[in-house]
Amino acid sequence: MERFKDIKVAIVHDYLNQYGGAERCLEIFHRLFPRAPVFTLLYDKDALPQYRDWDIRTSFIQGIPFAGRSYRNFMWLFPLAMRRLDLKGFDLILSSTHAWGKGIRTGQGSCHICFCLTPIRYFWDLYDEYRRNYHFSPLMRLSLPLFVNSIRRWDLKMSRQVDYFIAISKVVSGRIRRFYARESSVIYPSIDTSFFSPSNTGADGGYYLSVCRLKEYKRVDLIVEAFNRLKLPLKVAGSGEMAARLKRNAGPNIEFVGPVYGNGLRDLYQGCRALVFAANEDFGLVPLEAQACGRPVIAFAGGGALETVIEGVTGTFFREQDARSLIEAVTRFQRMRFDAAAIRRNAARFDNARFETEFLDFVYKRYEEFNRAKA
């Protein structure tokens, strides 16, 4: 990190109130730049206590009562709140964002590199689907049509203030080109393949596994429906707003184990017959973690899974996001054979060390390019 020693770096993240793939990427950025403050709209210390020792600087949203739990209801304030964060005096700004982080106000001469998880899906390509199916509050449902065009204009304007875009997948790079008319470089997120590794025995426990936050768009509902009909053992790891409904609809062959982390999560991966992944994700770290443990994946054929799962080698796909298509894929999977070593080799392409080298090289080269152009 010698080449960054004289560069004052700031990190921007949308909000810190839940743990997922975006936060795993943020942890890598913080490890690479441990002195860099993290600017964010709000921080829930109870939800993410592991960040208590970080230099986290929040917006005025933090002071609004109940904002941590009902943050979506204050969405219309997010552009203003992000612009009011003070990032003057920083040479390099790294925003990791799926929505609001690219809207920060940079100081004169600051280089802004955006690690784009995706353009705002609920205002762009999935707007109609989110309005129909997502568990927004009544206030949000009424407000969305009133503000969608103004948010799109704001988002497009903010995209033009980014100096360089990094996309987390080819599908996200395509969205950046489509919605922002900007080019981007793809740098895939990574996993810790030294931690996620096959068990000593290599034997599976006979159960299928779902690992994700229990939210509408993760489509665990169709996994539950399919396994109710298949009568095969399924473990569901995760928590979220859909938990109660999913449990009511699940048969006795389906076990909800709650949120699982660390060694417990690795044990679940190592013991499963296959991971089942039904979401249309921007990238998706969970299928890679399972593959690093030598376990195959049954995934919906959309989004980032198409870039991390290899048909017939590390898993198989289902083409329609419904229970019937998943049932057909599981039935087909049961007749297939997989080589755990080949599955593991595929996951090794996405190791943390590869990401860190690729990311740091890109950031430094673009920062130098920015300053040459400025001179």
mmCIF file of C-alpha atoms in Angstrom:
data_model
loop_
_atom_site.group_PDB
_atom_site.id
_atom_site.type_symbol
_atom_site.label_atom_id
_atom_site.label_comp_id
_atom_site.label_asym_id
_atom_site.label_seq_id
_atom_site.Cartn_x
_atom_site.Cartn_y
_atom_site.Cartn_z
ATOM 1 C CA MET A 1 0.000 0.000 0.000
ATOM 2 C CA GLU A 2 3.065 2.238 -0.222
ATOM 3 C CA ARG A 3 1.759 3.871 -3.386
ATOM 4 C CA PHE A 4 -1.349 5.150 -1.542
ATOM 5 C CA LYS A 5 0.441 6.474 1.552
ATOM 6 C CA ASP A 6 0.163 10.158 0.587
ATOM 7 C CA ILE A 7 -3.373 9.913 -0.823
ATOM 8 C CA LYS A 8 -6.246 10.958 1.438
ATOM 9 C CA VAL A 9 -9.021 8.421 0.831
ATOM 10 C CA ALA A 10 -12.724 8.447 1.774
ATOM 11 C CA ILE A 11 -15.169 5.541 1.421
ATOM 12 C CA VAL A 12 -18.884 6.056 0.758
ATOM 13 C CA HIS A 13 -21.573 3.410 1.382
ATOM 14 C CA ASP A 14 -25.347 3.825 1.007
ATOM 15 C CA TYR A 15 -26.362 2.771 4.526
ATOM 16 C CA LEU A 16 -25.209 0.401 7.241
ATOM 17 C CA ASN A 17 -28.273 -1.326 8.662
ATOM 18 C CA GLN A 18 -28.089 -4.902 7.383
ATOM 19 C CA TYR A 19 -25.434 -7.424 6.416
ATOM 20 C CA GLY A 20 -25.081 -8.755 2.890
ATOM 21 C CA GLY A 21 -22.792 -8.899 -0.116
ATOM 22 C CA ALA A 22 -22.399 -5.122 -0.290
ATOM 23 C CA GLU A 23 -21.115 -5.046 3.280
ATOM 24 C CA ARG A 24 -18.633 -7.837 2.543
ATOM 25 C CA CYS A 25 -17.194 -5.710 -0.262
ATOM 26 C CA LEU A 26 -17.107 -2.723 2.089
ATOM 27 C CA GLU A 27 -15.094 -4.755 4.605
ATOM 28 C CA ILE A 28 -12.452 -5.400 1.959
ATOM 29 C CA PHE A 29 -12.272 -1.681 1.117
ATOM 30 C CA HIS A 30 -11.870 -0.860 4.803
ATOM 31 C CA ARG A 31 -9.142 -3.471 5.188
ATOM 32 C CA LEU A 32 -7.301 -1.979 2.206
ATOM 33 C CA PHE A 33 -7.751 1.601 3.463
ATOM 34 C CA PRO A 34 -8.114 1.280 7.264
ATOM 35 C CA ARG A 35 -7.602 5.020 7.917
ATOM 36 C CA ALA A 36 -10.296 6.070 5.452
ATOM 37 C CA PRO A 37 -13.542 7.309 7.068
ATOM 38 C CA VAL A 38 -16.773 5.684 5.891
ATOM 39 C CA PHE A 39 -19.503 8.154 4.936
ATOM 40 C CA THR A 40 -23.051 6.765 4.969
ATOM 41 C CA LEU A 41 -26.663 7.856 5.299
ATOM 42 C CA LEU A 42 -27.215 5.980 8.563
ATOM 43 C CA TYR A 43 -25.586 3.368 10.772
ATOM 44 C CA ASP A 44 -27.433 0.867 12.975
ATOM 45 C CA LYS A 45 -24.888 -0.186 15.615
ATOM 46 C CA ASP A 46 -27.090 -2.994 16.877
ATOM 47 C CA ALA A 47 -27.455 -4.533 13.414
ATOM 48 C CA LEU A 48 -23.720 -4.233 12.587
ATOM 49 C CA PRO A 49 -21.797 -4.092 15.879
ATOM 50 C CA GLN A 50 -18.606 -5.299 14.181
ATOM 51 C CA TYR A 51 -18.138 -1.801 12.729
ATOM 52 C CA ARG A 52 -18.265 0.084 16.031
ATOM 53 C CA ASP A 53 -14.529 0.839 15.936
ATOM 54 C CA TRP A 54 -14.611 2.260 12.416
ATOM 55 C CA ASP A 55 -14.592 5.989 11.660
ATOM 56 C CA ILE A 56 -18.205 6.152 10.426
ATOM 57 C CA ARG A 57 -19.692 9.537 9.547
ATOM 58 C CA THR A 58 -23.458 9.620 9.070
ATOM 59 C CA SER A 59 -25.909 12.090 7.530
ATOM 60 C CA PHE A 60 -28.782 13.936 9.204
ATOM 61 C CA ILE A 61 -30.951 10.836 8.501
ATOM 62 C CA GLN A 62 -29.235 9.273 11.537
ATOM 63 C CA GLY A 63 -30.990 11.762 13.832
ATOM 64 C CA ILE A 64 -34.520 11.076 12.560
ATOM 65 C CA PRO A 65 -36.481 8.913 15.052
ATOM 66 C CA PHE A 66 -37.109 5.356 13.792
ATOM 67 C CA ALA A 67 -35.103 5.996 10.612
ATOM 68 C CA GLY A 68 -32.995 2.889 11.172
ATOM 69 C CA ARG A 69 -36.002 0.586 11.116
ATOM 70 C CA SER A 70 -38.171 2.512 8.617
ATOM 71 C CA TYR A 71 -35.451 4.028 6.457
ATOM 72 C CA ARG A 72 -37.306 3.471 3.175
ATOM 73 C CA ASN A 73 -39.980 5.959 4.264
ATOM 74 C CA PHE A 74 -37.310 8.686 4.214
ATOM 75 C CA MET A 75 -36.012 7.787 0.756
ATOM 76 C CA TRP A 76 -36.972 11.166 -0.694
ATOM 77 C CA LEU A 77 -34.517 12.832 1.694
ATOM 78 C CA PHE A 78 -31.586 10.623 0.716
ATOM 79 C CA PRO A 79 -30.297 12.725 -2.222
ATOM 80 C CA LEU A 80 -30.222 15.841 -0.038
ATOM 81 C CA ALA A 81 -28.675 13.965 2.894
ATOM 82 C CA MET A 82 -25.940 12.479 0.698
ATOM 83 C CA ARG A 83 -25.093 15.871 -0.833
ATOM 84 C CA ARG A 84 -24.721 17.402 2.636
ATOM 85 C CA LEU A 85 -21.994 14.990 3.695
ATOM 86 C CA ASP A 86 -18.697 16.873 3.880
ATOM 87 C CA LEU A 87 -16.037 15.230 1.714
ATOM 88 C CA LYS A 88 -13.894 18.274 1.109
ATOM 89 C CA GLY A 89 -10.157 17.707 1.352
ATOM 90 C CA PHE A 90 -10.102 14.092 0.124
ATOM 91 C CA ASP A 91 -7.970 13.167 -2.878
ATOM 92 C CA LEU A 92 -9.699 9.894 -3.705
ATOM 93 C CA ILE A 93 -13.324 8.941 -3.041
ATOM 94 C CA LEU A 94 -14.421 5.320 -3.368
ATOM 95 C CA SER A 95 -18.192 4.907 -3.384
ATOM 96 C CA SER A 96 -19.658 1.420 -3.021
ATOM 97 C CA THR A 97 -23.291 1.825 -3.942
ATOM 98 C CA HIS A 98 -26.446 0.371 -5.405
ATOM 99 C CA ALA A 99 -28.324 3.662 -5.149
ATOM 100 C CA TRP A 100 -27.375 6.876 -3.379
ATOM 101 C CA GLY A 101 -23.622 6.846 -2.815
ATOM 102 C CA LYS A 102 -22.709 8.217 -6.219
ATOM 103 C CA GLY A 103 -24.566 11.418 -5.267
ATOM 104 C CA ILE A 104 -21.989 12.719 -2.820
ATOM 105 C CA ARG A 105 -20.519 16.199 -3.287
ATOM 106 C CA THR A 106 -16.794 15.882 -3.937
ATOM 107 C CA GLY A 107 -14.202 18.547 -3.326
ATOM 108 C CA GLN A 108 -12.535 20.325 -6.217
ATOM 109 C CA GLY A 109 -9.866 18.075 -7.659
ATOM 110 C CA SER A 110 -11.132 14.874 -5.968
ATOM 111 C CA CYS A 111 -11.148 11.679 -8.029
ATOM 112 C CA HIS A 112 -14.418 9.743 -7.598
ATOM 113 C CA ILE A 113 -14.357 6.027 -8.450
ATOM 114 C CA CYS A 114 -17.732 4.298 -8.102
ATOM 115 C CA PHE A 115 -17.858 0.575 -7.333
ATOM 116 C CA CYS A 116 -21.355 0.175 -8.736
ATOM 117 C CA LEU A 117 -23.348 -2.741 -7.351
ATOM 118 C CA THR A 118 -26.112 -1.753 -9.805
ATOM 119 C CA PRO A 119 -28.048 1.314 -10.928
ATOM 120 C CA ILE A 120 -31.095 1.778 -8.651
ATOM 121 C CA ARG A 121 -33.170 -1.223 -9.698
ATOM 122 C CA TYR A 122 -36.423 -0.085 -8.069
ATOM 123 C CA PHE A 123 -36.342 3.117 -10.141
ATOM 124 C CA TRP A 124 -35.013 1.669 -13.391
ATOM 125 C CA ASP A 125 -35.355 -1.879 -14.771
ATOM 126 C CA LEU A 126 -37.403 -3.378 -11.903
ATOM 127 C CA TYR A 127 -39.628 -0.398 -11.129
ATOM 128 C CA ASP A 128 -42.904 -2.099 -12.124
ATOM 129 C CA GLU A 129 -41.995 -5.361 -10.380
ATOM 130 C CA TYR A 130 -41.079 -3.615 -7.129
ATOM 131 C CA ARG A 131 -44.310 -1.621 -7.139
ATOM 132 C CA ARG A 132 -46.343 -4.804 -7.617
ATOM 133 C CA ASN A 133 -44.571 -7.245 -5.355
ATOM 134 C CA TYR A 134 -42.218 -5.605 -2.887
ATOM 135 C CA HIS A 135 -43.298 -5.037 0.721
ATOM 136 C CA PHE A 136 -43.266 -1.256 0.610
ATOM 137 C CA SER A 137 -45.331 0.661 3.147
ATOM 138 C CA PRO A 138 -48.594 2.268 1.910
ATOM 139 C CA LEU A 139 -46.810 5.625 1.996
ATOM 140 C CA MET A 140 -44.057 4.308 -0.246
ATOM 141 C CA ARG A 141 -46.503 2.771 -2.703
ATOM 142 C CA LEU A 142 -48.298 6.107 -3.043
ATOM 143 C CA SER A 143 -45.073 8.097 -3.304
ATOM 144 C CA LEU A 144 -43.143 6.030 -5.848
ATOM 145 C CA PRO A 145 -45.066 7.156 -8.971
ATOM 146 C CA LEU A 146 -44.839 10.787 -7.862
ATOM 147 C CA PHE A 147 -41.075 10.769 -7.501
ATOM 148 C CA VAL A 148 -39.807 8.153 -9.960
ATOM 149 C CA ASN A 149 -39.026 10.577 -12.787
ATOM 150 C CA SER A 150 -37.303 13.108 -10.539
ATOM 151 C CA ILE A 151 -35.182 10.370 -8.919
ATOM 152 C CA ARG A 152 -34.223 9.041 -12.340
ATOM 153 C CA ARG A 153 -33.139 12.522 -13.436
ATOM 154 C CA TRP A 154 -31.163 12.955 -10.208
ATOM 155 C CA ASP A 155 -29.530 9.535 -10.587
ATOM 156 C CA LEU A 156 -28.553 10.228 -14.189
ATOM 157 C CA LYS A 157 -27.105 13.619 -13.234
ATOM 158 C CA MET A 158 -25.087 12.080 -10.386
ATOM 159 C CA SER A 159 -23.752 9.351 -12.669
ATOM 160 C CA ARG A 160 -22.140 12.043 -14.808
ATOM 161 C CA GLN A 161 -20.192 13.303 -11.792
ATOM 162 C CA VAL A 162 -18.458 9.952 -11.323
ATOM 163 C CA ASP A 163 -15.000 9.910 -12.864
ATOM 164 C CA TYR A 164 -14.700 6.123 -13.276
ATOM 165 C CA PHE A 165 -17.168 3.248 -12.887
ATOM 166 C CA ILE A 166 -16.381 -0.277 -11.754
ATOM 167 C CA ALA A 167 -19.198 -2.799 -12.337
ATOM 168 C CA ILE A 168 -19.474 -5.955 -10.241
ATOM 169 C CA SER A 169 -20.603 -8.081 -13.200
ATOM 170 C CA LYS A 170 -21.169 -7.948 -16.933
ATOM 171 C CA VAL A 171 -24.898 -7.640 -16.383
ATOM 172 C CA VAL A 172 -24.360 -4.562 -14.177
ATOM 173 C CA SER A 173 -21.944 -3.117 -16.746
ATOM 174 C CA GLY A 174 -24.724 -3.454 -19.294
ATOM 175 C CA ARG A 175 -27.149 -1.573 -17.053
ATOM 176 C CA ILE A 176 -24.620 1.236 -16.524
ATOM 177 C CA ARG A 177 -24.302 1.572 -20.295
ATOM 178 C CA ARG A 178 -28.075 1.388 -20.812
ATOM 179 C CA PHE A 179 -29.227 3.798 -18.104
ATOM 180 C CA TYR A 180 -26.239 6.124 -17.688
ATOM 181 C CA ALA A 181 -24.620 5.947 -21.141
ATOM 182 C CA ARG A 182 -21.292 5.376 -19.358
ATOM 183 C CA GLU A 183 -18.659 2.701 -19.818
ATOM 184 C CA SER A 184 -17.367 0.662 -16.883
ATOM 185 C CA SER A 185 -14.708 -1.907 -16.049
ATOM 186 C CA VAL A 186 -15.856 -5.228 -14.580
ATOM 187 C CA ILE A 187 -14.096 -6.333 -11.401
ATOM 188 C CA TYR A 188 -15.846 -9.271 -9.794
ATOM 189 C CA PRO A 189 -16.353 -9.263 -6.006
ATOM 190 C CA SER A 190 -14.567 -11.979 -4.091
ATOM 191 C CA ILE A 191 -14.806 -14.578 -1.349
ATOM 192 C CA ASP A 192 -12.375 -16.002 1.187
ATOM 193 C CA THR A 193 -11.511 -19.355 -0.377
ATOM 194 C CA SER A 194 -9.096 -20.146 2.442
ATOM 195 C CA PHE A 195 -12.060 -20.155 4.828
ATOM 196 C CA PHE A 196 -14.752 -21.553 2.539
ATOM 197 C CA SER A 197 -13.278 -24.920 1.666
ATOM 198 C CA PRO A 198 -14.450 -28.539 1.262
ATOM 199 C CA SER A 199 -14.888 -30.761 4.278
ATOM 200 C CA ASN A 200 -12.357 -33.486 4.989
ATOM 201 C CA THR A 201 -14.842 -36.243 4.149
ATOM 202 C CA GLY A 202 -16.441 -34.609 1.107
ATOM 203 C CA ALA A 203 -19.732 -36.325 1.941
ATOM 204 C CA ASP A 204 -22.997 -34.426 1.813
ATOM 205 C CA GLY A 205 -25.718 -34.586 4.444
ATOM 206 C CA GLY A 206 -28.505 -35.203 1.963
ATOM 207 C CA TYR A 207 -30.212 -31.842 2.354
ATOM 208 C CA TYR A 208 -30.562 -28.938 -0.042
ATOM 209 C CA LEU A 209 -29.723 -25.453 1.167
ATOM 210 C CA SER A 210 -30.929 -21.877 0.694
ATOM 211 C CA VAL A 211 -28.821 -19.029 2.127
ATOM 212 C CA CYS A 212 -30.024 -15.437 1.835
ATOM 213 C CA ARG A 213 -31.911 -12.622 3.498
ATOM 214 C CA LEU A 214 -35.592 -13.547 3.532
ATOM 215 C CA LYS A 215 -36.769 -10.715 1.326
ATOM 216 C CA GLU A 216 -39.284 -10.730 -1.508
ATOM 217 C CA TYR A 217 -36.825 -10.432 -4.376
ATOM 218 C CA LYS A 218 -34.720 -13.355 -3.143
ATOM 219 C CA ARG A 219 -37.633 -15.637 -4.202
ATOM 220 C CA VAL A 220 -37.292 -18.110 -1.356
ATOM 221 C CA ASP A 221 -41.068 -18.481 -1.701
ATOM 222 C CA LEU A 222 -40.663 -20.420 -4.936
ATOM 223 C CA ILE A 223 -37.944 -22.590 -3.335
ATOM 224 C CA VAL A 224 -40.319 -23.417 -0.480
ATOM 225 C CA GLU A 225 -43.153 -24.166 -2.915
ATOM 226 C CA ALA A 226 -40.947 -26.426 -5.023
ATOM 227 C CA PHE A 227 -39.577 -28.392 -2.063
ATOM 228 C CA ASN A 228 -43.039 -28.743 -0.560
ATOM 229 C CA ARG A 229 -43.937 -30.624 -3.726
ATOM 230 C CA LEU A 230 -40.626 -32.487 -4.030
ATOM 231 C CA LYS A 231 -40.755 -33.618 -0.359
ATOM 232 C CA LEU A 232 -36.956 -33.355 -0.245
ATOM 233 C CA PRO A 233 -35.104 -32.029 2.838
ATOM 234 C CA LEU A 234 -34.312 -28.323 2.668
ATOM 235 C CA LYS A 235 -32.546 -26.039 5.140
ATOM 236 C CA VAL A 236 -33.221 -22.306 4.898
ATOM 237 C CA ALA A 237 -30.601 -20.023 6.461
ATOM 238 C CA GLY A 238 -31.388 -16.351 6.871
ATOM 239 C CA SER A 239 -33.788 -13.866 8.398
ATOM 240 C CA GLY A 240 -35.973 -11.054 7.135
ATOM 241 C CA GLU A 241 -39.437 -9.696 6.572
ATOM 242 C CA MET A 242 -40.648 -12.810 4.712
ATOM 243 C CA ALA A 243 -39.689 -15.258 7.477
ATOM 244 C CA ALA A 244 -43.108 -15.653 9.123
ATOM 245 C CA ARG A 245 -44.962 -16.146 5.841
ATOM 246 C CA LEU A 246 -42.403 -18.627 4.535
ATOM 247 C CA LYS A 247 -42.575 -20.676 7.736
ATOM 248 C CA ARG A 248 -46.384 -20.811 7.568
ATOM 249 C CA ASN A 249 -46.216 -22.155 4.020
ATOM 250 C CA ALA A 250 -43.414 -24.664 4.580
ATOM 251 C CA GLY A 251 -43.912 -28.389 5.000
ATOM 252 C CA PRO A 252 -42.217 -30.600 7.638
ATOM 253 C CA ASN A 253 -39.319 -31.358 5.271
ATOM 254 C CA ILE A 254 -38.202 -27.713 5.420
ATOM 255 C CA GLU A 255 -36.128 -26.440 8.352
ATOM 256 C CA PHE A 256 -35.510 -22.753 9.063
ATOM 257 C CA VAL A 257 -32.194 -22.370 10.867
ATOM 258 C CA GLY A 258 -32.145 -18.562 11.141
ATOM 259 C CA PRO A 259 -29.176 -16.356 10.277
ATOM 260 C CA VAL A 260 -25.918 -18.333 10.276
ATOM 261 C CA TYR A 261 -22.379 -16.953 9.992
ATOM 262 C CA GLY A 262 -18.770 -18.071 10.216
ATOM 263 C CA ASN A 263 -18.054 -21.714 10.940
ATOM 264 C CA GLY A 264 -21.745 -22.554 11.136
ATOM 265 C CA LEU A 265 -22.348 -21.251 7.612
ATOM 266 C CA ARG A 266 -19.349 -23.116 6.267
ATOM 267 C CA ASP A 267 -20.633 -26.323 7.894
ATOM 268 C CA LEU A 268 -23.999 -25.845 6.180
ATOM 269 C CA TYR A 269 -22.333 -25.402 2.795
ATOM 270 C CA GLN A 270 -20.062 -28.395 3.289
ATOM 271 C CA GLY A 271 -22.955 -30.632 4.319
ATOM 272 C CA CYS A 272 -25.491 -29.752 1.632
ATOM 273 C CA ARG A 273 -26.224 -31.781 -1.442
ATOM 274 C CA ALA A 274 -26.595 -28.546 -3.407
ATOM 275 C CA LEU A 275 -27.208 -24.862 -2.848
ATOM 276 C CA VAL A 276 -30.484 -23.595 -4.321
ATOM 277 C CA PHE A 277 -30.354 -19.986 -5.518
ATOM 278 C CA ALA A 278 -33.530 -18.433 -6.938
ATOM 279 C CA ALA A 279 -32.770 -14.692 -7.011
ATOM 280 C CA ASN A 280 -31.938 -12.624 -10.065
ATOM 281 C CA GLU A 281 -28.899 -11.058 -8.417
ATOM 282 C CA ASP A 282 -26.503 -8.405 -9.637
ATOM 283 C CA PHE A 283 -23.672 -10.819 -8.808
ATOM 284 C CA GLY A 284 -24.226 -13.134 -5.837
ATOM 285 C CA LEU A 285 -21.504 -14.264 -3.411
ATOM 286 C CA VAL A 286 -23.448 -17.169 -1.908
ATOM 287 C CA PRO A 287 -23.170 -19.460 -4.973
ATOM 288 C CA LEU A 288 -19.409 -18.899 -4.947
ATOM 289 C CA GLU A 289 -19.100 -19.685 -1.241
ATOM 290 C CA ALA A 290 -20.927 -22.972 -1.823
ATOM 291 C CA GLN A 291 -18.685 -23.785 -4.788
ATOM 292 C CA ALA A 292 -15.569 -22.984 -2.756
ATOM 293 C CA CYS A 293 -16.797 -25.706 -0.382
ATOM 294 C CA GLY A 294 -17.013 -28.087 -3.347
ATOM 295 C CA ARG A 295 -20.811 -28.101 -3.479
ATOM 296 C CA PRO A 296 -22.811 -27.640 -6.711
ATOM 297 C CA VAL A 297 -25.441 -24.956 -7.264
ATOM 298 C CA ILE A 298 -28.956 -25.055 -8.683
ATOM 299 C CA ALA A 299 -29.476 -21.449 -9.781
ATOM 300 C CA PHE A 300 -31.938 -19.288 -11.642
ATOM 301 C CA ALA A 301 -30.480 -18.530 -15.069
ATOM 302 C CA GLY A 302 -30.262 -14.783 -14.678
ATOM 303 C CA GLY A 303 -28.021 -12.023 -13.376
ATOM 304 C CA GLY A 304 -24.594 -12.718 -11.986
ATOM 305 C CA ALA A 305 -25.140 -16.462 -11.535
ATOM 306 C CA LEU A 306 -24.614 -16.835 -15.281
ATOM 307 C CA GLU A 307 -21.066 -15.542 -14.736
ATOM 308 C CA THR A 308 -20.179 -17.742 -11.739
ATOM 309 C CA VAL A 309 -21.974 -21.076 -12.260
ATOM 310 C CA ILE A 310 -20.976 -23.368 -15.150
ATOM 311 C CA GLU A 311 -23.759 -25.599 -16.466
ATOM 312 C CA GLY A 312 -22.944 -29.285 -15.988
ATOM 313 C CA VAL A 313 -19.610 -28.520 -14.287
ATOM 314 C CA THR A 314 -20.408 -26.581 -11.098
ATOM 315 C CA GLY A 315 -24.191 -26.853 -11.142
ATOM 316 C CA THR A 316 -27.296 -26.467 -13.258
ATOM 317 C CA PHE A 317 -29.816 -23.741 -14.087
ATOM 318 C CA PHE A 318 -33.577 -23.353 -14.133
ATOM 319 C CA ARG A 319 -34.816 -20.986 -16.821
ATOM 320 C CA GLU A 320 -38.085 -19.653 -15.404
ATOM 321 C CA GLN A 321 -38.394 -18.022 -11.989
ATOM 322 C CA ASP A 322 -41.163 -20.345 -10.811
ATOM 323 C CA ALA A 323 -41.577 -23.551 -8.817
ATOM 324 C CA ARG A 324 -42.265 -25.776 -11.834
ATOM 325 C CA SER A 325 -38.984 -24.841 -13.512
ATOM 326 C CA LEU A 326 -37.058 -25.331 -10.259
ATOM 327 C CA ILE A 327 -38.636 -28.757 -9.716
ATOM 328 C CA GLU A 328 -37.511 -29.797 -13.201
ATOM 329 C CA ALA A 329 -33.971 -28.582 -12.442
ATOM 330 C CA VAL A 330 -33.790 -30.441 -9.112
ATOM 331 C CA THR A 331 -35.079 -33.616 -10.780
ATOM 332 C CA ARG A 332 -32.451 -33.226 -13.497
ATOM 333 C CA PHE A 333 -29.765 -32.459 -10.909
ATOM 334 C CA GLN A 334 -30.422 -35.755 -9.126
ATOM 335 C CA ARG A 335 -29.306 -37.633 -12.251
ATOM 336 C CA MET A 336 -26.122 -35.569 -12.635
ATOM 337 C CA ARG A 337 -22.654 -36.143 -11.215
ATOM 338 C CA PHE A 338 -20.189 -33.402 -10.218
ATOM 339 C CA ASP A 339 -16.485 -33.246 -9.416
ATOM 340 C CA ALA A 340 -15.947 -31.347 -6.153
ATOM 341 C CA ALA A 341 -12.380 -30.434 -7.170
ATOM 342 C CA ALA A 342 -13.585 -28.862 -10.440
ATOM 343 C CA ILE A 343 -16.242 -26.925 -8.559
ATOM 344 C CA ARG A 344 -13.628 -25.670 -6.123
ATOM 345 C CA ARG A 345 -11.292 -24.600 -8.960
ATOM 346 C CA ASN A 346 -14.018 -22.437 -10.458
ATOM 347 C CA ALA A 347 -14.552 -20.641 -7.148
ATOM 348 C CA ALA A 348 -10.796 -20.084 -6.764
ATOM 349 C CA ARG A 349 -10.975 -17.605 -9.670
ATOM 350 C CA PHE A 350 -12.879 -15.272 -7.331
ATOM 351 C CA ASP A 351 -10.530 -15.328 -4.339
ATOM 352 C CA ASN A 352 -9.959 -12.203 -2.216
ATOM 353 C CA ALA A 353 -6.300 -11.931 -3.216
ATOM 354 C CA ARG A 354 -7.240 -11.689 -6.897
ATOM 355 C CA PHE A 355 -9.820 -8.997 -6.173
ATOM 356 C CA GLU A 356 -7.512 -6.909 -4.017
ATOM 357 C CA THR A 357 -4.729 -6.901 -6.615
ATOM 358 C CA GLU A 358 -7.083 -6.128 -9.500
ATOM 359 C CA PHE A 359 -8.986 -3.456 -7.570
ATOM 360 C CA LEU A 360 -5.908 -1.643 -6.234
ATOM 361 C CA ASP A 361 -4.221 -1.666 -9.648
ATOM 362 C CA PHE A 362 -7.337 -0.196 -11.267
ATOM 363 C CA VAL A 363 -7.804 2.476 -8.592
ATOM 364 C CA TYR A 364 -4.194 3.630 -8.641
ATOM 365 C CA LYS A 365 -3.960 3.733 -12.449
ATOM 366 C CA ARG A 366 -7.207 5.689 -12.756
ATOM 367 C CA TYR A 367 -6.158 8.055 -9.964
ATOM 368 C CA GLU A 368 -2.865 8.748 -11.752
ATOM 369 C CA GLU A 369 -4.721 9.196 -15.057
ATOM 370 C CA PHE A 370 -7.139 11.631 -13.415
ATOM 371 C CA ASN A 371 -4.329 13.752 -12.043
ATOM 372 C CA ARG A 372 -2.409 13.785 -15.322
ATOM 373 C CA ALA A 373 -5.551 15.054 -17.084
ATOM 374 C CA LYS A 374 -6.044 17.670 -14.381
ATOM 375 C CA ALA A 375 -2.475 18.995 -14.610
#
